[in-house]
Amino acid sequence: MSKPKGTIVVDTGRCKGCSLCVEACPHNVISLVEKRVNASGYPYAGAVTPDACTGCASCAIVCPDACITVFRMKGN
């Protein structure tokens, strides 16, 4: 049986850098992007180890601004 795969897309323009998604991710996929801010002046989240994503959606569930979309992919 293959490991489930997923990917996330973060709406960086709406992200306020609260880090709830970072804490919620069981696979350490997400981190705040260092030394960058969005147009509103907030640091934003991004996938730092995208290959580790299983598509569990823990990050999207806890995001208070619904900035994260999770896609699940079928394994081989």
PDB file of N, CA and C in Angstrom:
ATOM      1  N   MET A   1       0.852  -1.178   0.000  1.00  0.00           N
ATOM      2  CA  MET A   1       0.000   0.000   0.000  1.00  0.00           C
ATOM      3  C   MET A   1       0.897   1.239   0.000  1.00  0.00           C
ATOM      4  N   SER A   2       0.587   2.180  -0.877  1.00  0.00           N
ATOM      5  CA  SER A   2       1.403   3.393  -0.966  1.00  0.00           C
ATOM      6  C   SER A   2       0.954   4.437   0.050  1.00  0.00           C
ATOM      7  N   LYS A   3       1.862   5.302   0.383  1.00  0.00           N
ATOM      8  CA  LYS A   3       1.595   6.384   1.327  1.00  0.00           C
ATOM      9  C   LYS A   3       0.684   7.412   0.659  1.00  0.00           C
ATOM     10  N   PRO A   4      -0.333   7.902   1.371  1.00  0.00           N
ATOM     11  CA  PRO A   4      -1.202   8.932   0.777  1.00  0.00           C
ATOM     12  C   PRO A   4      -0.395  10.187   0.460  1.00  0.00           C
ATOM     13  N   LYS A   5      -0.751  10.835  -0.615  1.00  0.00           N
ATOM     14  CA  LYS A   5      -0.059  12.051  -1.039  1.00  0.00           C
ATOM     15  C   LYS A   5      -1.044  13.204  -1.096  1.00  0.00           C
ATOM     16  N   GLY A   6      -0.532  14.377  -0.837  1.00  0.00           N
ATOM     17  CA  GLY A   6      -1.344  15.569  -0.927  1.00  0.00           C
ATOM     18  C   GLY A   6      -0.478  16.758  -1.248  1.00  0.00           C
ATOM     19  N   THR A   7      -1.131  17.858  -1.473  1.00  0.00           N
ATOM     20  CA  THR A   7      -0.431  19.122  -1.682  1.00  0.00           C
ATOM     21  C   THR A   7      -1.314  20.236  -1.162  1.00  0.00           C
ATOM     22  N   ILE A   8      -0.679  21.327  -0.789  1.00  0.00           N
ATOM     23  CA  ILE A   8      -1.437  22.477  -0.295  1.00  0.00           C
ATOM     24  C   ILE A   8      -1.160  23.689  -1.165  1.00  0.00           C
ATOM     25  N   VAL A   9      -2.153  24.562  -1.206  1.00  0.00           N
ATOM     26  CA  VAL A   9      -1.998  25.863  -1.855  1.00  0.00           C
ATOM     27  C   VAL A   9      -2.424  26.901  -0.825  1.00  0.00           C
ATOM     28  N   VAL A  10      -1.537  27.849  -0.553  1.00  0.00           N
ATOM     29  CA  VAL A  10      -1.810  28.894   0.431  1.00  0.00           C
ATOM     30  C   VAL A  10      -2.101  30.199  -0.308  1.00  0.00           C
ATOM     31  N   ASP A  11      -3.217  30.825   0.037  1.00  0.00           N
ATOM     32  CA  ASP A  11      -3.525  32.155  -0.492  1.00  0.00           C
ATOM     33  C   ASP A  11      -2.679  33.141   0.311  1.00  0.00           C
ATOM     34  N   THR A  12      -1.479  33.414  -0.166  1.00  0.00           N
ATOM     35  CA  THR A  12      -0.523  34.219   0.593  1.00  0.00           C
ATOM     36  C   THR A  12      -0.999  35.650   0.804  1.00  0.00           C
ATOM     37  N   GLY A  13      -1.847  36.144  -0.053  1.00  0.00           N
ATOM     38  CA  GLY A  13      -2.362  37.498   0.099  1.00  0.00           C
ATOM     39  C   GLY A  13      -3.304  37.648   1.282  1.00  0.00           C
ATOM     40  N   ARG A  14      -3.961  36.564   1.675  1.00  0.00           N
ATOM     41  CA  ARG A  14      -4.909  36.606   2.797  1.00  0.00           C
ATOM     42  C   ARG A  14      -4.311  36.079   4.099  1.00  0.00           C
ATOM     43  N   CYS A  15      -3.198  35.356   4.017  1.00  0.00           N
ATOM     44  CA  CYS A  15      -2.589  34.756   5.205  1.00  0.00           C
ATOM     45  C   CYS A  15      -2.076  35.847   6.142  1.00  0.00           C
ATOM     46  N   LYS A  16      -2.366  35.683   7.447  1.00  0.00           N
ATOM     47  CA  LYS A  16      -1.930  36.653   8.451  1.00  0.00           C
ATOM     48  C   LYS A  16      -0.789  36.134   9.316  1.00  0.00           C
ATOM     49  N   GLY A  17      -0.234  34.977   8.965  1.00  0.00           N
ATOM     50  CA  GLY A  17       0.932  34.462   9.682  1.00  0.00           C
ATOM     51  C   GLY A  17       0.677  34.058  11.112  1.00  0.00           C
ATOM     52  N   CYS A  18      -0.495  33.541  11.408  1.00  0.00           N
ATOM     53  CA  CYS A  18      -0.829  33.183  12.792  1.00  0.00           C
ATOM     54  C   CYS A  18      -0.118  31.914  13.262  1.00  0.00           C
ATOM     55  N   SER A  19       0.393  31.093  12.352  1.00  0.00           N
ATOM     56  CA  SER A  19       1.123  29.854  12.634  1.00  0.00           C
ATOM     57  C   SER A  19       0.270  28.700  13.148  1.00  0.00           C
ATOM     58  N   LEU A  20      -1.038  28.834  13.142  1.00  0.00           N
ATOM     59  CA  LEU A  20      -1.875  27.717  13.588  1.00  0.00           C
ATOM     60  C   LEU A  20      -1.696  26.513  12.676  1.00  0.00           C
ATOM     61  N   CYS A  21      -1.550  26.745  11.386  1.00  0.00           N
ATOM     62  CA  CYS A  21      -1.349  25.645  10.440  1.00  0.00           C
ATOM     63  C   CYS A  21      -0.009  24.962  10.669  1.00  0.00           C
ATOM     64  N   VAL A  22       0.997  25.737  11.016  1.00  0.00           N
ATOM     65  CA  VAL A  22       2.324  25.189  11.279  1.00  0.00           C
ATOM     66  C   VAL A  22       2.249  24.222  12.453  1.00  0.00           C
ATOM     67  N   GLU A  23       1.556  24.619  13.494  1.00  0.00           N
ATOM     68  CA  GLU A  23       1.412  23.782  14.684  1.00  0.00           C
ATOM     69  C   GLU A  23       0.542  22.565  14.420  1.00  0.00           C
ATOM     70  N   ALA A  24      -0.462  22.695  13.558  1.00  0.00           N
ATOM     71  CA  ALA A  24      -1.411  21.615  13.312  1.00  0.00           C
ATOM     72  C   ALA A  24      -0.874  20.532  12.383  1.00  0.00           C
ATOM     73  N   CYS A  25       0.109  20.850  11.559  1.00  0.00           N
ATOM     74  CA  CYS A  25       0.615  19.891  10.573  1.00  0.00           C
ATOM     75  C   CYS A  25       1.400  18.771  11.257  1.00  0.00           C
ATOM     76  N   PRO A  26       0.926  17.523  11.137  1.00  0.00           N
ATOM     77  CA  PRO A  26       1.621  16.417  11.796  1.00  0.00           C
ATOM     78  C   PRO A  26       2.902  15.984  11.088  1.00  0.00           C
ATOM     79  N   HIS A  27       3.136  16.507   9.878  1.00  0.00           N
ATOM     80  CA  HIS A  27       4.300  16.072   9.099  1.00  0.00           C
ATOM     81  C   HIS A  27       5.304  17.198   8.850  1.00  0.00           C
ATOM     82  N   ASN A  28       5.142  18.313   9.543  1.00  0.00           N
ATOM     83  CA  ASN A  28       6.055  19.459   9.421  1.00  0.00           C
ATOM     84  C   ASN A  28       6.229  19.931   7.977  1.00  0.00           C
ATOM     85  N   VAL A  29       5.119  19.988   7.259  1.00  0.00           N
ATOM     86  CA  VAL A  29       5.134  20.419   5.862  1.00  0.00           C
ATOM     87  C   VAL A  29       5.163  21.938   5.756  1.00  0.00           C
ATOM     88  N   ILE A  30       4.513  22.617   6.690  1.00  0.00           N
ATOM     89  CA  ILE A  30       4.302  24.063   6.593  1.00  0.00           C
ATOM     90  C   ILE A  30       5.193  24.833   7.554  1.00  0.00           C
ATOM     91  N   SER A  31       5.631  25.993   7.083  1.00  0.00           N
ATOM     92  CA  SER A  31       6.397  26.920   7.907  1.00  0.00           C
ATOM     93  C   SER A  31       6.086  28.331   7.422  1.00  0.00           C
ATOM     94  N   LEU A  32       6.342  29.310   8.278  1.00  0.00           N
ATOM     95  CA  LEU A  32       6.213  30.690   7.823  1.00  0.00           C
ATOM     96  C   LEU A  32       7.407  31.011   6.941  1.00  0.00           C
ATOM     97  N   VAL A  33       7.154  31.654   5.824  1.00  0.00           N
ATOM     98  CA  VAL A  33       8.216  32.020   4.892  1.00  0.00           C
ATOM     99  C   VAL A  33       9.043  33.117   5.549  1.00  0.00           C
ATOM    100  N   GLU A  34      10.325  32.871   5.692  1.00  0.00           N
ATOM    101  CA  GLU A  34      11.197  33.816   6.380  1.00  0.00           C
ATOM    102  C   GLU A  34      11.519  35.030   5.514  1.00  0.00           C
ATOM    103  N   LYS A  35      11.576  36.177   6.153  1.00  0.00           N
ATOM    104  CA  LYS A  35      12.000  37.438   5.543  1.00  0.00           C
ATOM    105  C   LYS A  35      11.129  37.896   4.382  1.00  0.00           C
ATOM    106  N   ARG A  36       9.889  37.421   4.323  1.00  0.00           N
ATOM    107  CA  ARG A  36       8.966  37.882   3.287  1.00  0.00           C
ATOM    108  C   ARG A  36       7.628  38.191   3.927  1.00  0.00           C
ATOM    109  N   VAL A  37       6.955  39.171   3.399  1.00  0.00           N
ATOM    110  CA  VAL A  37       5.628  39.533   3.872  1.00  0.00           C
ATOM    111  C   VAL A  37       4.724  39.732   2.657  1.00  0.00           C
ATOM    112  N   ASN A  38       3.423  39.614   2.896  1.00  0.00           N
ATOM    113  CA  ASN A  38       2.476  39.847   1.815  1.00  0.00           C
ATOM    114  C   ASN A  38       2.161  41.354   1.730  1.00  0.00           C
ATOM    115  N   ALA A  39       1.249  41.738   0.859  1.00  0.00           N
ATOM    116  CA  ALA A  39       0.921  43.148   0.647  1.00  0.00           C
ATOM    117  C   ALA A  39       0.379  43.829   1.904  1.00  0.00           C
ATOM    118  N   SER A  40      -0.177  43.030   2.831  1.00  0.00           N
ATOM    119  CA  SER A  40      -0.700  43.588   4.082  1.00  0.00           C
ATOM    120  C   SER A  40       0.363  43.674   5.166  1.00  0.00           C
ATOM    121  N   GLY A  41       1.572  43.205   4.880  1.00  0.00           N
ATOM    122  CA  GLY A  41       2.665  43.282   5.843  1.00  0.00           C
ATOM    123  C   GLY A  41       2.800  42.084   6.760  1.00  0.00           C
ATOM    124  N   TYR A  42       2.077  41.007   6.477  1.00  0.00           N
ATOM    125  CA  TYR A  42       2.136  39.810   7.312  1.00  0.00           C
ATOM    126  C   TYR A  42       3.083  38.768   6.717  1.00  0.00           C
ATOM    127  N   PRO A  43       3.832  38.072   7.558  1.00  0.00           N
ATOM    128  CA  PRO A  43       4.560  36.902   7.050  1.00  0.00           C
ATOM    129  C   PRO A  43       3.510  35.848   6.705  1.00  0.00           C
ATOM    130  N   TYR A  44       3.790  35.009   5.744  1.00  0.00           N
ATOM    131  CA  TYR A  44       2.772  34.045   5.318  1.00  0.00           C
ATOM    132  C   TYR A  44       3.323  32.624   5.349  1.00  0.00           C
ATOM    133  N   ALA A  45       2.406  31.669   5.371  1.00  0.00           N
ATOM    134  CA  ALA A  45       2.759  30.256   5.430  1.00  0.00           C
ATOM    135  C   ALA A  45       3.041  29.715   4.039  1.00  0.00           C
ATOM    136  N   GLY A  46       3.866  28.687   4.004  1.00  0.00           N
ATOM    137  CA  GLY A  46       4.163  28.013   2.749  1.00  0.00           C
ATOM    138  C   GLY A  46       4.660  26.606   3.023  1.00  0.00           C
ATOM    139  N   ALA A  47       4.598  25.758   2.007  1.00  0.00           N
ATOM    140  CA  ALA A  47       5.058  24.379   2.142  1.00  0.00           C
ATOM    141  C   ALA A  47       6.574  24.333   2.017  1.00  0.00           C
ATOM    142  N   VAL A  48       7.241  23.861   3.057  1.00  0.00           N
ATOM    143  CA  VAL A  48       8.708  23.756   3.033  1.00  0.00           C
ATOM    144  C   VAL A  48       9.162  22.334   2.708  1.00  0.00           C
ATOM    145  N   THR A  49       8.330  21.367   3.010  1.00  0.00           N
ATOM    146  CA  THR A  49       8.611  19.975   2.641  1.00  0.00           C
ATOM    147  C   THR A  49       7.367  19.388   1.978  1.00  0.00           C
ATOM    148  N   PRO A  50       7.047  19.842   0.776  1.00  0.00           N
ATOM    149  CA  PRO A  50       5.793  19.435   0.132  1.00  0.00           C
ATOM    150  C   PRO A  50       5.673  17.936  -0.114  1.00  0.00           C
ATOM    151  N   ASP A  51       6.779  17.236  -0.276  1.00  0.00           N
ATOM    152  CA  ASP A  51       6.723  15.798  -0.514  1.00  0.00           C
ATOM    153  C   ASP A  51       6.230  15.013   0.700  1.00  0.00           C
ATOM    154  N   ALA A  52       6.271  15.618   1.873  1.00  0.00           N
ATOM    155  CA  ALA A  52       5.820  14.947   3.094  1.00  0.00           C
ATOM    156  C   ALA A  52       4.315  15.085   3.318  1.00  0.00           C
ATOM    157  N   CYS A  53       3.637  15.891   2.520  1.00  0.00           N
ATOM    158  CA  CYS A  53       2.198  16.134   2.700  1.00  0.00           C
ATOM    159  C   CYS A  53       1.391  14.885   2.368  1.00  0.00           C
ATOM    160  N   THR A  54       0.476  14.529   3.266  1.00  0.00           N
ATOM    161  CA  THR A  54      -0.401  13.377   3.057  1.00  0.00           C
ATOM    162  C   THR A  54      -1.823  13.798   2.717  1.00  0.00           C
ATOM    163  N   GLY A  55      -2.078  15.097   2.685  1.00  0.00           N
ATOM    164  CA  GLY A  55      -3.418  15.583   2.370  1.00  0.00           C
ATOM    165  C   GLY A  55      -4.401  15.442   3.507  1.00  0.00           C
ATOM    166  N   CYS A  56      -3.909  15.419   4.729  1.00  0.00           N
ATOM    167  CA  CYS A  56      -4.785  15.208   5.893  1.00  0.00           C
ATOM    168  C   CYS A  56      -5.703  16.397   6.165  1.00  0.00           C
ATOM    169  N   ALA A  57      -5.339  17.565   5.687  1.00  0.00           N
ATOM    170  CA  ALA A  57      -6.131  18.798   5.807  1.00  0.00           C
ATOM    171  C   ALA A  57      -6.175  19.389   7.215  1.00  0.00           C
ATOM    172  N   SER A  58      -5.316  18.945   8.109  1.00  0.00           N
ATOM    173  CA  SER A  58      -5.281  19.525   9.458  1.00  0.00           C
ATOM    174  C   SER A  58      -4.998  21.021   9.389  1.00  0.00           C
ATOM    175  N   CYS A  59      -4.129  21.418   8.476  1.00  0.00           N
ATOM    176  CA  CYS A  59      -3.780  22.830   8.327  1.00  0.00           C
ATOM    177  C   CYS A  59      -4.981  23.661   7.892  1.00  0.00           C
ATOM    178  N   ALA A  60      -5.717  23.158   6.920  1.00  0.00           N
ATOM    179  CA  ALA A  60      -6.877  23.898   6.400  1.00  0.00           C
ATOM    180  C   ALA A  60      -7.987  23.995   7.434  1.00  0.00           C
ATOM    181  N   ILE A  61      -8.138  22.966   8.229  1.00  0.00           N
ATOM    182  CA  ILE A  61      -9.199  22.958   9.249  1.00  0.00           C
ATOM    183  C   ILE A  61      -8.980  24.037  10.292  1.00  0.00           C
ATOM    184  N   VAL A  62      -7.734  24.254  10.708  1.00  0.00           N
ATOM    185  CA  VAL A  62      -7.466  25.221  11.776  1.00  0.00           C
ATOM    186  C   VAL A  62      -7.261  26.654  11.275  1.00  0.00           C
ATOM    187  N   CYS A  63      -7.111  26.844   9.972  1.00  0.00           N
ATOM    188  CA  CYS A  63      -6.861  28.190   9.444  1.00  0.00           C
ATOM    189  C   CYS A  63      -8.088  29.074   9.646  1.00  0.00           C
ATOM    190  N   PRO A  64      -7.968  30.141  10.451  1.00  0.00           N
ATOM    191  CA  PRO A  64      -9.129  30.980  10.744  1.00  0.00           C
ATOM    192  C   PRO A  64      -9.589  31.826   9.549  1.00  0.00           C
ATOM    193  N   ASP A  65      -8.728  32.000   8.568  1.00  0.00           N
ATOM    194  CA  ASP A  65      -9.081  32.818   7.412  1.00  0.00           C
ATOM    195  C   ASP A  65      -9.300  31.997   6.147  1.00  0.00           C
ATOM    196  N   ALA A  66      -9.338  30.685   6.270  1.00  0.00           N
ATOM    197  CA  ALA A  66      -9.568  29.759   5.145  1.00  0.00           C
ATOM    198  C   ALA A  66      -8.629  30.059   3.978  1.00  0.00           C
ATOM    199  N   CYS A  67      -7.356  30.198   4.283  1.00  0.00           N
ATOM    200  CA  CYS A  67      -6.337  30.529   3.271  1.00  0.00           C
ATOM    201  C   CYS A  67      -5.710  29.303   2.634  1.00  0.00           C
ATOM    202  N   ILE A  68      -5.999  28.116   3.150  1.00  0.00           N
ATOM    203  CA  ILE A  68      -5.312  26.912   2.679  1.00  0.00           C
ATOM    204  C   ILE A  68      -6.290  25.974   1.989  1.00  0.00           C
ATOM    205  N   THR A  69      -5.921  25.550   0.789  1.00  0.00           N
ATOM    206  CA  THR A  69      -6.672  24.545   0.052  1.00  0.00           C
ATOM    207  C   THR A  69      -5.801  23.299  -0.025  1.00  0.00           C
ATOM    208  N   VAL A  70      -6.385  22.144   0.270  1.00  0.00           N
ATOM    209  CA  VAL A  70      -5.648  20.887   0.264  1.00  0.00           C
ATOM    210  C   VAL A  70      -6.168  20.027  -0.879  1.00  0.00           C
ATOM    211  N   PHE A  71      -5.245  19.457  -1.620  1.00  0.00           N
ATOM    212  CA  PHE A  71      -5.582  18.540  -2.693  1.00  0.00           C
ATOM    213  C   PHE A  71      -5.016  17.172  -2.359  1.00  0.00           C
ATOM    214  N   ARG A  72      -5.826  16.146  -2.497  1.00  0.00           N
ATOM    215  CA  ARG A  72      -5.373  14.767  -2.268  1.00  0.00           C
ATOM    216  C   ARG A  72      -5.176  14.108  -3.619  1.00  0.00           C
ATOM    217  N   MET A  73      -4.080  13.363  -3.731  1.00  0.00           N
ATOM    218  CA  MET A  73      -3.768  12.677  -4.983  1.00  0.00           C
ATOM    219  C   MET A  73      -3.766  11.177  -4.752  1.00  0.00           C
ATOM    220  N   LYS A  74      -4.162  10.456  -5.757  1.00  0.00           N
ATOM    221  CA  LYS A  74      -4.155   9.004  -5.672  1.00  0.00           C
ATOM    222  C   LYS A  74      -2.725   8.508  -5.765  1.00  0.00           C
ATOM    223  N   GLY A  75      -2.390   7.543  -4.929  1.00  0.00           N
ATOM    224  CA  GLY A  75      -1.060   6.945  -4.953  1.00  0.00           C
ATOM    225  C   GLY A  75      -0.935   5.960  -6.088  1.00  0.00           C
ATOM    226  N   ASN A  76       0.271   5.535  -6.377  1.00  0.00           N
ATOM    227  CA  ASN A  76       0.502   4.560  -7.459  1.00  0.00           C
ATOM    228  C   ASN A  76       0.156   3.168  -7.026  1.00  0.00           C
TER     229      ASN A  76
END
